[in-house]
Short mmCIF file of N, CA and C in Angstrom, two decimals:
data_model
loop_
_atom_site.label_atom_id
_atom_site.label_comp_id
_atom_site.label_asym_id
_atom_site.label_seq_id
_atom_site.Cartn_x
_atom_site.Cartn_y
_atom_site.Cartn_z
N UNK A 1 5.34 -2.14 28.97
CA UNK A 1 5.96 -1.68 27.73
C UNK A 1 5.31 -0.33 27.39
N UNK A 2 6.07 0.91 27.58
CA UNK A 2 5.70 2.59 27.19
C UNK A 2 5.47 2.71 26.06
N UNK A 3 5.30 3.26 25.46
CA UNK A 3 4.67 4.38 24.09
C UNK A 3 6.28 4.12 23.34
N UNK A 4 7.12 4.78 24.11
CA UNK A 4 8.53 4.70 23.23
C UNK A 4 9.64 3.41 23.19
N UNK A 5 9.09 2.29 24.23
CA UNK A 5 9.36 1.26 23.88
C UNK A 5 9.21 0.67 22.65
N UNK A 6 7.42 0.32 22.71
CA UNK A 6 6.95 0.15 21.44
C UNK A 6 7.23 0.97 19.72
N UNK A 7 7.82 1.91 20.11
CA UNK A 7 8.53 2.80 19.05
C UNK A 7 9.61 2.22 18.77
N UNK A 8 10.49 1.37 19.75
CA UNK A 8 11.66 1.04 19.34
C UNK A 8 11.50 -0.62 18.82
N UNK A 9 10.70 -0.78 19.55
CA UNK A 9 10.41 -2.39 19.31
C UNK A 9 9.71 -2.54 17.70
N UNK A 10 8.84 -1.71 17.20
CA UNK A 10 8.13 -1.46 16.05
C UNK A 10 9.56 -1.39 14.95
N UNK A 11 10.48 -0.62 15.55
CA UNK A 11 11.28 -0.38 14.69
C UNK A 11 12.58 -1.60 14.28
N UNK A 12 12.37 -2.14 14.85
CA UNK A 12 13.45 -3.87 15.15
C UNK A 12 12.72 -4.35 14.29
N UNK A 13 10.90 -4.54 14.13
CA UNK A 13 10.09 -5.55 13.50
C UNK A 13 10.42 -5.03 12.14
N UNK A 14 10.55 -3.59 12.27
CA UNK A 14 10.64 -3.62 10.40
C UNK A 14 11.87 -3.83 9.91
N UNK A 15 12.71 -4.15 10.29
CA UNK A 15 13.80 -4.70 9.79
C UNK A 15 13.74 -5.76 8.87
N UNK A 16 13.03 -6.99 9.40
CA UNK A 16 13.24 -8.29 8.27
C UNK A 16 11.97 -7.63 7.15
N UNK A 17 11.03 -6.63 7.19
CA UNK A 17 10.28 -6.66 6.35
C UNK A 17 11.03 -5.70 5.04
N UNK A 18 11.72 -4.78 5.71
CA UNK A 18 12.21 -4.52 4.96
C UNK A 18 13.51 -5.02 3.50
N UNK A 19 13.89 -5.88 4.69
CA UNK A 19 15.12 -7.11 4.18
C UNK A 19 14.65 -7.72 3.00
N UNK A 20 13.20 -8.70 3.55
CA UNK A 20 12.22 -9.36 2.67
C UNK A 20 12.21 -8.37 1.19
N UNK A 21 11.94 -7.18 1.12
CA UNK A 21 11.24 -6.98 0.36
C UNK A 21 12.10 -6.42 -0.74
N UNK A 22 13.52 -5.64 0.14
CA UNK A 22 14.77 -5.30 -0.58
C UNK A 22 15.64 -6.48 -1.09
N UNK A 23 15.21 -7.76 -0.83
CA UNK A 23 16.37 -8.73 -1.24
C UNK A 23 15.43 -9.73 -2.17
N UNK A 24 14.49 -9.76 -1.52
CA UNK A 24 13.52 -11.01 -1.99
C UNK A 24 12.99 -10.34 -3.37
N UNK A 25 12.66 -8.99 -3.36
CA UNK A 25 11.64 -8.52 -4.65
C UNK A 25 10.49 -9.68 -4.81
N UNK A 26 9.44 -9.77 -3.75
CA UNK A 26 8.34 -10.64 -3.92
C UNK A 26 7.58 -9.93 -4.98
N UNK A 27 7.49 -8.44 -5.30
CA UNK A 27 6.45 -7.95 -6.32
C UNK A 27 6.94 -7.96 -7.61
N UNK A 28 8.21 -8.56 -7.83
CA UNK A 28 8.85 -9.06 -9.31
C UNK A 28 9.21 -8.15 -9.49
N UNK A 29 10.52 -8.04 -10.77
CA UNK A 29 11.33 -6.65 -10.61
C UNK A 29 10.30 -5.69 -10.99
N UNK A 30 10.74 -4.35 -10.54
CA UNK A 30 10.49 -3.61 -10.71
C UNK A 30 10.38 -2.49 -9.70
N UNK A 31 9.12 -0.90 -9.84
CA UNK A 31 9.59 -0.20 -9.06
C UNK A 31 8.94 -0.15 -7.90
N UNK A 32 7.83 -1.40 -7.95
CA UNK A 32 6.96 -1.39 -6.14
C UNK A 32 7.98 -1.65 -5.22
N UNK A 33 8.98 -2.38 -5.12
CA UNK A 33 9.33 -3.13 -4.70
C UNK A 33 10.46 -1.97 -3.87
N UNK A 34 10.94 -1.40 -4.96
CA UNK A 34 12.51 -0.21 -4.82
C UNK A 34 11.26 0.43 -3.78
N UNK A 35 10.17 1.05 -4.27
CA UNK A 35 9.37 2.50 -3.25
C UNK A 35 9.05 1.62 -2.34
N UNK A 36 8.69 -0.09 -2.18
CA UNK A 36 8.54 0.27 -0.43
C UNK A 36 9.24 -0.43 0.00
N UNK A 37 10.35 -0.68 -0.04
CA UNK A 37 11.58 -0.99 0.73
C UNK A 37 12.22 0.66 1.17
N UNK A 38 11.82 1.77 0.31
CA UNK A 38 12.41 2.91 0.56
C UNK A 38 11.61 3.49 1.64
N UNK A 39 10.07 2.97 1.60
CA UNK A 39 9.51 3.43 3.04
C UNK A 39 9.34 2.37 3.85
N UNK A 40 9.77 1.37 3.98
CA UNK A 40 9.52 0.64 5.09
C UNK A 40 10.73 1.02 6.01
N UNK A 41 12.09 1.30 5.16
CA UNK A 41 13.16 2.20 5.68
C UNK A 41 13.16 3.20 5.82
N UNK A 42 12.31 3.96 5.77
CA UNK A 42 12.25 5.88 5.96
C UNK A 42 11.54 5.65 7.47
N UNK A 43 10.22 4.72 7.40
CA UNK A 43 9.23 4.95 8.28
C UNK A 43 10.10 3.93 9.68
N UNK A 44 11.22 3.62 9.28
CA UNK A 44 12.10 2.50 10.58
C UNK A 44 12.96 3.97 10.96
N UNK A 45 13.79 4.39 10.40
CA UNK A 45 14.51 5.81 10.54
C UNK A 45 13.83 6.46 11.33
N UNK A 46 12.69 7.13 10.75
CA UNK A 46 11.95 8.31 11.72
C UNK A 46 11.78 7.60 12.90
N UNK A 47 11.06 6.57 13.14
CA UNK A 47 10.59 5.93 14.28
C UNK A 47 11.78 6.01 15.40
N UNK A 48 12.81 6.59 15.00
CA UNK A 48 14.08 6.72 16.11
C UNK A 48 14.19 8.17 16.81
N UNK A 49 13.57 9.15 15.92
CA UNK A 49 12.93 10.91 16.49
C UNK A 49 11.90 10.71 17.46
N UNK A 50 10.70 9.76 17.17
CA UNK A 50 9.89 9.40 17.96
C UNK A 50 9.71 9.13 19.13
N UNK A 51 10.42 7.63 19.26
CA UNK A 51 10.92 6.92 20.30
C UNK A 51 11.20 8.11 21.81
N UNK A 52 12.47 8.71 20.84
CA UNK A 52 13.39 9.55 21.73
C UNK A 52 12.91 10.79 22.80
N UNK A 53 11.92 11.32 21.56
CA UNK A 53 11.15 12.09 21.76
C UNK A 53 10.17 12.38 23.12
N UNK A 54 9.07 11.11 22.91
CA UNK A 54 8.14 10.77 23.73
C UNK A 54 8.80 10.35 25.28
N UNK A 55 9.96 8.95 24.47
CA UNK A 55 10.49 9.21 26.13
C UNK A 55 10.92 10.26 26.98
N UNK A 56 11.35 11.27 26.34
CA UNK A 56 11.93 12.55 26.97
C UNK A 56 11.05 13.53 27.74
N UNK A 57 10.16 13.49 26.56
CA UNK A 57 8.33 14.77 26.63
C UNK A 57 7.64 13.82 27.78
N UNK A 58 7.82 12.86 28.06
CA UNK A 58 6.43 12.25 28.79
C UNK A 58 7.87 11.59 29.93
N UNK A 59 8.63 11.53 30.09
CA UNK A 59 9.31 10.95 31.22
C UNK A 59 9.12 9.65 31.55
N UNK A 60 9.76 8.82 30.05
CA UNK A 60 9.32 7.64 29.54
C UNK A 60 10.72 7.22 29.58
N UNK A 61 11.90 7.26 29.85
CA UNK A 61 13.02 6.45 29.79
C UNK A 61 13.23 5.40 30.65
N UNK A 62 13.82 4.33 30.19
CA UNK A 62 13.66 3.41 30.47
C UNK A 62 15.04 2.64 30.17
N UNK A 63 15.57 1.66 31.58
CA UNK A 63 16.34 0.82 30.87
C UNK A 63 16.76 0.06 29.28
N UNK A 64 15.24 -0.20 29.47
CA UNK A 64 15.39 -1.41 28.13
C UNK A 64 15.11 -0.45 26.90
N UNK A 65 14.74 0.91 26.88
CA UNK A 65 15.12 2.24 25.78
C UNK A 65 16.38 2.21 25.91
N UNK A 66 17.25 2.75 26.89
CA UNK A 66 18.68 3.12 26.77
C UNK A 66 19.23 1.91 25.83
N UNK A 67 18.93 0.61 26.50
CA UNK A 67 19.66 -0.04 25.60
C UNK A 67 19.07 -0.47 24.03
N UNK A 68 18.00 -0.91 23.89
CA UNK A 68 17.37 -1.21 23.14
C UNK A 68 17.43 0.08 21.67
N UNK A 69 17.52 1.07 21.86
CA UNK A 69 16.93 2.45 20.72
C UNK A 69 18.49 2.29 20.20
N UNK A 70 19.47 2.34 20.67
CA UNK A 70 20.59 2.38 19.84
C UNK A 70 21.23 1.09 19.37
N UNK A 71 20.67 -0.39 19.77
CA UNK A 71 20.91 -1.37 18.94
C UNK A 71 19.91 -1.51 17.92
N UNK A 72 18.61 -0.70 18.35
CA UNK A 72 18.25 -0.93 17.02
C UNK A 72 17.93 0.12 15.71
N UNK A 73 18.88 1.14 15.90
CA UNK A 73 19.74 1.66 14.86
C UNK A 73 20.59 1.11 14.33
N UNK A 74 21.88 0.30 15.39
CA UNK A 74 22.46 -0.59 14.54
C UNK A 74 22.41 -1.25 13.95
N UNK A 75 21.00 -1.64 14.17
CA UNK A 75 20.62 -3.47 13.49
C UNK A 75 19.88 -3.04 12.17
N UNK A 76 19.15 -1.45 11.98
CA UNK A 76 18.82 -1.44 11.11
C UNK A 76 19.57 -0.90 9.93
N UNK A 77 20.45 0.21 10.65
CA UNK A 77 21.42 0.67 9.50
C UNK A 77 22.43 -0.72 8.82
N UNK A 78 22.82 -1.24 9.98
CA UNK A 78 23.77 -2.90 9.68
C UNK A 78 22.75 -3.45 8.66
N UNK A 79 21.56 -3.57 8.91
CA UNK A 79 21.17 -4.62 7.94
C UNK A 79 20.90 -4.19 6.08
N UNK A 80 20.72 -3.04 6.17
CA UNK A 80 20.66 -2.41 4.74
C UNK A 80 22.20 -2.22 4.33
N UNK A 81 22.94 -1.98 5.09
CA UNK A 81 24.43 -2.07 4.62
C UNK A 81 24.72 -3.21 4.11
N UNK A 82 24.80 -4.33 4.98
CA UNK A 82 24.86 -5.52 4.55
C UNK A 82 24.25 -5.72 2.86
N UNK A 83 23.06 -5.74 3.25
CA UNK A 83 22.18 -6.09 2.01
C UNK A 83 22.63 -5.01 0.72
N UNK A 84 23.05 -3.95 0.85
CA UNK A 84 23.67 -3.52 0.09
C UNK A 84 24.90 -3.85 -0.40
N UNK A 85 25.84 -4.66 0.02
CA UNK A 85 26.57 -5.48 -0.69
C UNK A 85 26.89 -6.54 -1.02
N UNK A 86 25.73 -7.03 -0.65
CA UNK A 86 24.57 -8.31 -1.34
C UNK A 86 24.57 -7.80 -2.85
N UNK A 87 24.10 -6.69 -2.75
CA UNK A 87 23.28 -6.28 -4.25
C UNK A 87 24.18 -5.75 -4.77
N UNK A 88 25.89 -5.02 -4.43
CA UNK A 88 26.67 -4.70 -4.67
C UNK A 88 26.66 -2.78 -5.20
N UNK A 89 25.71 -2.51 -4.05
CA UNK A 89 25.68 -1.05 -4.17
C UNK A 89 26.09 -0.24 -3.40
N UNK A 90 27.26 -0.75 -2.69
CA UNK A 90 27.54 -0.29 -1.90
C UNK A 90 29.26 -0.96 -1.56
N UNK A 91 30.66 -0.80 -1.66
CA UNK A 91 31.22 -1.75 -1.25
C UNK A 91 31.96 -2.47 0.10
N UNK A 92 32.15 -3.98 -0.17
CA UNK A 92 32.54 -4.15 1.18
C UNK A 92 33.31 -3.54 2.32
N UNK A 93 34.52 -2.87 1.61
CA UNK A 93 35.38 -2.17 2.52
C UNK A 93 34.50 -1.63 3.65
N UNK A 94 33.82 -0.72 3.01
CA UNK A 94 33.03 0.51 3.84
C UNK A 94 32.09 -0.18 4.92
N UNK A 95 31.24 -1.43 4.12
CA UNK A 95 30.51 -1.54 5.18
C UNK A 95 31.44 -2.09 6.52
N UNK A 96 32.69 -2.95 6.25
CA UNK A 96 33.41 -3.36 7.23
C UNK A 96 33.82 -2.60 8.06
N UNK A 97 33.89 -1.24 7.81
CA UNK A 97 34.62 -0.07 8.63
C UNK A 97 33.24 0.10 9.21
N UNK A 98 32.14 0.80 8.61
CA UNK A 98 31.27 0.85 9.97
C UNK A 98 30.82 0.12 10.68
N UNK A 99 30.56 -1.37 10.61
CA UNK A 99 30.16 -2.40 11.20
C UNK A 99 31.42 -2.34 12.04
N UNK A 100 32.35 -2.37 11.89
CA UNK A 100 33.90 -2.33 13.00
C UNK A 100 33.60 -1.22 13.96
N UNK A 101 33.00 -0.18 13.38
CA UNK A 101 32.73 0.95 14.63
C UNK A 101 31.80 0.47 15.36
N UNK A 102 30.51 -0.42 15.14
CA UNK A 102 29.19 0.04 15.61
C UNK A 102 29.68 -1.31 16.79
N UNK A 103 30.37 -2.43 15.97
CA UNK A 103 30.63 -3.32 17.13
C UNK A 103 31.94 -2.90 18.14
N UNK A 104 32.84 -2.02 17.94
CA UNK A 104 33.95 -1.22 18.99
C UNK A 104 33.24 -0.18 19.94
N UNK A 105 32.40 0.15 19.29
CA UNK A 105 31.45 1.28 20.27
C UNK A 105 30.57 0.37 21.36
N UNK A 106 30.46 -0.37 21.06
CA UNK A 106 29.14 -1.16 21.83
C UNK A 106 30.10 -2.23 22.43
N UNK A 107 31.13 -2.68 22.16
CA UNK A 107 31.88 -3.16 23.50
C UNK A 107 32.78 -2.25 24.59
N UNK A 108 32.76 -1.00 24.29
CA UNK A 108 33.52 0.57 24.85
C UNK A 108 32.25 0.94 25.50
N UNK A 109 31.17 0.53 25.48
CA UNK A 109 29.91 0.60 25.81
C UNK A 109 29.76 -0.46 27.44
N UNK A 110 30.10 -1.27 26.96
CA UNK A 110 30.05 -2.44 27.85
C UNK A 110 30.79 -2.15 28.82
N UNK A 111 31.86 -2.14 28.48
CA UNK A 111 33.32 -1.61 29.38
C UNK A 111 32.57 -0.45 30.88
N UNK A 112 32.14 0.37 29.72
CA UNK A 112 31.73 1.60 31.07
C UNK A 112 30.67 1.01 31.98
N UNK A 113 29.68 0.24 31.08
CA UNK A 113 28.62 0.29 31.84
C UNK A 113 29.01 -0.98 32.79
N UNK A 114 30.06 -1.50 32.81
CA UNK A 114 31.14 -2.52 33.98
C UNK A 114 31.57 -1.66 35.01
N UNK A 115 31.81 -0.22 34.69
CA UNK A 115 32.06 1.09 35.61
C UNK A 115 31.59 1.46 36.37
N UNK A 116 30.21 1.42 35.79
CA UNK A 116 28.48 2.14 36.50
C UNK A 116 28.90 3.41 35.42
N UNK A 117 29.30 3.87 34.71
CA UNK A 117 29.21 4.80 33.55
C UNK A 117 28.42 4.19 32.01
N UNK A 118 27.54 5.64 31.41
CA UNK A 118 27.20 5.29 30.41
C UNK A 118 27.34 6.35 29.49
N UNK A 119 27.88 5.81 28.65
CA UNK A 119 27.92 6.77 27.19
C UNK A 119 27.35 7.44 26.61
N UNK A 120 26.95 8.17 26.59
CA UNK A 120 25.96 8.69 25.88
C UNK A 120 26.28 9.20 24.62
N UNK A 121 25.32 9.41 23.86
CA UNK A 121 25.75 9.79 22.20
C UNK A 121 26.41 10.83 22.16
N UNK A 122 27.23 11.02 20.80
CA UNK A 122 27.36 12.45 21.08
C UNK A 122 27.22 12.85 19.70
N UNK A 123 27.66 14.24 19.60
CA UNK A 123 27.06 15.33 18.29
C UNK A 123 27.77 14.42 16.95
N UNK A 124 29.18 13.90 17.07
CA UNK A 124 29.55 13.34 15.56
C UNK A 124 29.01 11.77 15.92
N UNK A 125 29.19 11.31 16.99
CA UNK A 125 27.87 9.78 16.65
C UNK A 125 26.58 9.89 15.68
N UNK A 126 25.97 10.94 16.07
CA UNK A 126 24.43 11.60 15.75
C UNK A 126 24.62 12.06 14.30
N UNK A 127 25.95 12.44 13.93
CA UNK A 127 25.90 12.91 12.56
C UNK A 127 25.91 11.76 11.90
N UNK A 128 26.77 10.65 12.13
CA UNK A 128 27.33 10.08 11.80
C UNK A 128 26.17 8.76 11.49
N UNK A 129 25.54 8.59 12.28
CA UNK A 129 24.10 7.84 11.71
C UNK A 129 23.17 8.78 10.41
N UNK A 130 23.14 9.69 10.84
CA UNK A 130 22.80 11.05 9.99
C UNK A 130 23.03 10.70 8.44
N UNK A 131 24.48 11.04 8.19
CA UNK A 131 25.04 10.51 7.19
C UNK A 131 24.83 9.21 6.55
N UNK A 132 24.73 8.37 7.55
CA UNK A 132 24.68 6.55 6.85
C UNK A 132 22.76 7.09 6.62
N UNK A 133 22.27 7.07 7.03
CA UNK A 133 20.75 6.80 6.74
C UNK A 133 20.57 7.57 5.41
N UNK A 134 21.09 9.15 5.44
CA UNK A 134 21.06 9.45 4.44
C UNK A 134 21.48 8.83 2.92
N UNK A 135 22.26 8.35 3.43
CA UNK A 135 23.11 7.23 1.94
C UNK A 135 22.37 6.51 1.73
N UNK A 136 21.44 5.50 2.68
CA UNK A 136 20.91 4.33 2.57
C UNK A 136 19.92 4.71 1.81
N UNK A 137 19.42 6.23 2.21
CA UNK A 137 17.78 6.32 1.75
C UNK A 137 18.34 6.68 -0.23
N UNK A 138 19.22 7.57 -0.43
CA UNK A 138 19.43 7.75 -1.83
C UNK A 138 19.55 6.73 -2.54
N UNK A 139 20.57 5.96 -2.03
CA UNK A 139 20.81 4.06 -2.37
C UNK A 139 19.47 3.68 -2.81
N UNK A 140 18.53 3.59 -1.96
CA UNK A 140 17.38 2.91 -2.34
C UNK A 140 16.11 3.60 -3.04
N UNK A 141 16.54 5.20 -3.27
CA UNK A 141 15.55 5.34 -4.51
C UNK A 141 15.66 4.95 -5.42
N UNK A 142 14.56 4.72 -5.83
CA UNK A 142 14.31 4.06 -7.39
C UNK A 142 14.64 4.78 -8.62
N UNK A 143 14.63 6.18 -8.50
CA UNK A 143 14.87 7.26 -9.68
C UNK A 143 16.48 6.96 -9.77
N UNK A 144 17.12 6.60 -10.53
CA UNK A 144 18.02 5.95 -10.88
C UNK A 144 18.80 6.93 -12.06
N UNK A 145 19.12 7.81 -11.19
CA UNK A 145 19.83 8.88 -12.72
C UNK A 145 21.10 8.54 -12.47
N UNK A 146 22.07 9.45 -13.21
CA UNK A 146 23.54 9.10 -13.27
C UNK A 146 24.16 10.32 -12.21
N UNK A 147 23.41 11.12 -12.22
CA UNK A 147 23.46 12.16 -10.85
C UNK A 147 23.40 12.18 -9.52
N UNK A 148 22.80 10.88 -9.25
CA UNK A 148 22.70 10.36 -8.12
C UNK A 148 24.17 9.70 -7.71
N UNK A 149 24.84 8.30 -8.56
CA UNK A 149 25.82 8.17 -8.60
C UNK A 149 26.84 9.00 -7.63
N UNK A 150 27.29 9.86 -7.94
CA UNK A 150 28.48 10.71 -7.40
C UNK A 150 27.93 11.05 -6.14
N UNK A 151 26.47 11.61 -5.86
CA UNK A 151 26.29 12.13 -4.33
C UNK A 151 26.21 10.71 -3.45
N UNK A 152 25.54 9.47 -3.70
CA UNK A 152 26.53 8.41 -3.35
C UNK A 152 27.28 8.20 -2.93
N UNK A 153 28.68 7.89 -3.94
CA UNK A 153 29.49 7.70 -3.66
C UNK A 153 30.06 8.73 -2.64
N UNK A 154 29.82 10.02 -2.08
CA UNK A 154 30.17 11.18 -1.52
C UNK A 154 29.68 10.84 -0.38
N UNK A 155 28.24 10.20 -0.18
CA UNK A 155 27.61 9.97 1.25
C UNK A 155 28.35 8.55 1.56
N UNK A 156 28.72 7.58 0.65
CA UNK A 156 29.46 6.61 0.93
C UNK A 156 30.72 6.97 1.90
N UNK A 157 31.51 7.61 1.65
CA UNK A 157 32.93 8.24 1.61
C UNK A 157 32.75 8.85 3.24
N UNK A 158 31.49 9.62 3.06
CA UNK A 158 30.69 10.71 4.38
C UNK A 158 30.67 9.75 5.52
N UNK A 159 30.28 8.78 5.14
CA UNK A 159 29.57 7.64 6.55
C UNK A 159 30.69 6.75 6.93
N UNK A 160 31.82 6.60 5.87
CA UNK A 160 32.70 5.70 6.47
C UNK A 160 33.60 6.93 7.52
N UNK A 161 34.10 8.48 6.88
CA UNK A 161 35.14 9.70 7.49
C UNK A 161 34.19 9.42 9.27
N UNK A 162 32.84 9.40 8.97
CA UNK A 162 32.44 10.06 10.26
C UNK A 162 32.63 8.76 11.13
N UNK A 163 32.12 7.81 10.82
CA UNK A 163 32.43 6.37 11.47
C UNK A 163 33.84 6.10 12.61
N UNK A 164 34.77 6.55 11.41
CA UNK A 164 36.09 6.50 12.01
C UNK A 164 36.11 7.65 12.95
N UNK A 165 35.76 8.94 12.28
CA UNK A 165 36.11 10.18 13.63
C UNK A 165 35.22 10.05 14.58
N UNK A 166 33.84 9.37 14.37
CA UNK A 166 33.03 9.35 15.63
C UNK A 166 33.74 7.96 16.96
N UNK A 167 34.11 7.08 16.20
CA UNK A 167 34.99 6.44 16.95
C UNK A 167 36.18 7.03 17.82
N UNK A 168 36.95 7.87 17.10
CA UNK A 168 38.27 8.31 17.91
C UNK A 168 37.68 9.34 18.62
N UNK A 169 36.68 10.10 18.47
CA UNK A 169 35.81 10.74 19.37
C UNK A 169 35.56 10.11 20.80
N UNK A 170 34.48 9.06 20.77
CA UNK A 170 34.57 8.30 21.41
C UNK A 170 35.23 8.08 22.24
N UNK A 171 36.69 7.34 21.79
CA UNK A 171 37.60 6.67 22.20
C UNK A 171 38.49 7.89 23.52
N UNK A 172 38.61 8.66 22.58
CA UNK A 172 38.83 9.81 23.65
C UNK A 172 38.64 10.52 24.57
N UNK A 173 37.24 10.73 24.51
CA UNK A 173 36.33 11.48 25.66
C UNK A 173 36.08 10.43 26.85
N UNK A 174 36.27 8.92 26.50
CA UNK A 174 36.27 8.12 27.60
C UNK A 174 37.54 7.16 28.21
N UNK A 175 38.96 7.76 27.66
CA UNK A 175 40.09 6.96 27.97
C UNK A 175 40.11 6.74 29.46
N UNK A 176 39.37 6.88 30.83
CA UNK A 176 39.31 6.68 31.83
C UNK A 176 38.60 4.98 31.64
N UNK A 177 37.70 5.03 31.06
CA UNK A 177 37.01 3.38 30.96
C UNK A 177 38.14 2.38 30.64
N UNK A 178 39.64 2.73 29.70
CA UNK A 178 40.40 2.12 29.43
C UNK A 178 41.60 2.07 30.47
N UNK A 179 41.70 3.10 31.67
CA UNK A 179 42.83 2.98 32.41
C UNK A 179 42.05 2.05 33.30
N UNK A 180 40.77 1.64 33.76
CA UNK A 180 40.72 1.07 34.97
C UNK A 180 40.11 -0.44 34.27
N UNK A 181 40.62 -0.72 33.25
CA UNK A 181 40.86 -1.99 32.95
C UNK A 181 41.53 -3.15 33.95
N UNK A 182 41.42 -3.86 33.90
CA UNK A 182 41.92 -5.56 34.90
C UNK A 182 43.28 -5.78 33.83
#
């Protein structure tokens, strides 16, 4: 297990802590609870520059990176989405549209790698997490003005547009994985 394994694997573990701490509020309401759910999710985010990074700089890639670093973006952006409409800050529609992408991408995923082809990210995928993390992280500050509100709802709006165009993106640049279907 490499340096950027453990970057990705570190970053899977903070998932339920973060969950715990954004759903559960063990420190009773208030604002411990909002600031470190906001860094146990900042410090899961970065850990994905890291990862990427080291494997690249040190010639650390690895099967179980390729697959592993981008499910567990999904699993972490999925799980604050979710939990965000748990708490209802977020609404269902939206999260259903990106959760519909992240699981259409990752069986269009499958498909190729049935090919011996693999997908690789591309520039509006990359935004497009970009965008959702960004939402997630405003979502979960605690400074709670009425100004925040609208850029919200704007990064809301942002993460579902790119979701869909990073999909038909997708969908396009690899319509060969779909002609040599069975």
């Amino acid at each position: 297990m490499n340096l950027p394994n453990r970057i990705t694997v570190l970053r899977v573990l903070l998932i339920p802590a973060f969950l715990l701490i954004y759903l559960a509020q063990p420190f009773g309401p208030g604002w411990v609870n909002d600031w470190l759910a906001l860094v146990l999710f900042s410090v899961a985010a970065i850990t994905d520059a890291f990862d990427g990074y080291y494997a690249r700089k040190l010639n650390l890639v690895t099967n179980f990176g390729k697959l592993m670093d981008p499910l567990a973006d999904k699993l972490l952006v999925g799980a604050a989405i979710i939990a965000f409409t748990a708490s209802g800050s977020i609404p269902a529609w939206a999260v259903i549209i990106m959760i519909s992408r992240e699981f259409y991408i990752s069986g269009l995923r499958m498909l190729a790698l049935e090919q011996k082809k693999v997908l690789a990210a591309t520039g509006l995928g990359k935004f497009k997490t970009i965008a959702q993390i960004t939402m997630i992280i405003y979502i979960l500050l605690p400074i709670h003005f009425l100004v925040f509100q609208p850029v919200i709802t704007i990064l809301i709006i942002l993460s579902v547009i790119t979701s869909v165009i990073s999909a038909w993106d997708y969908t396009t640049k690899n319509l060969a994985v779909f002609e040599k279907l069975d």
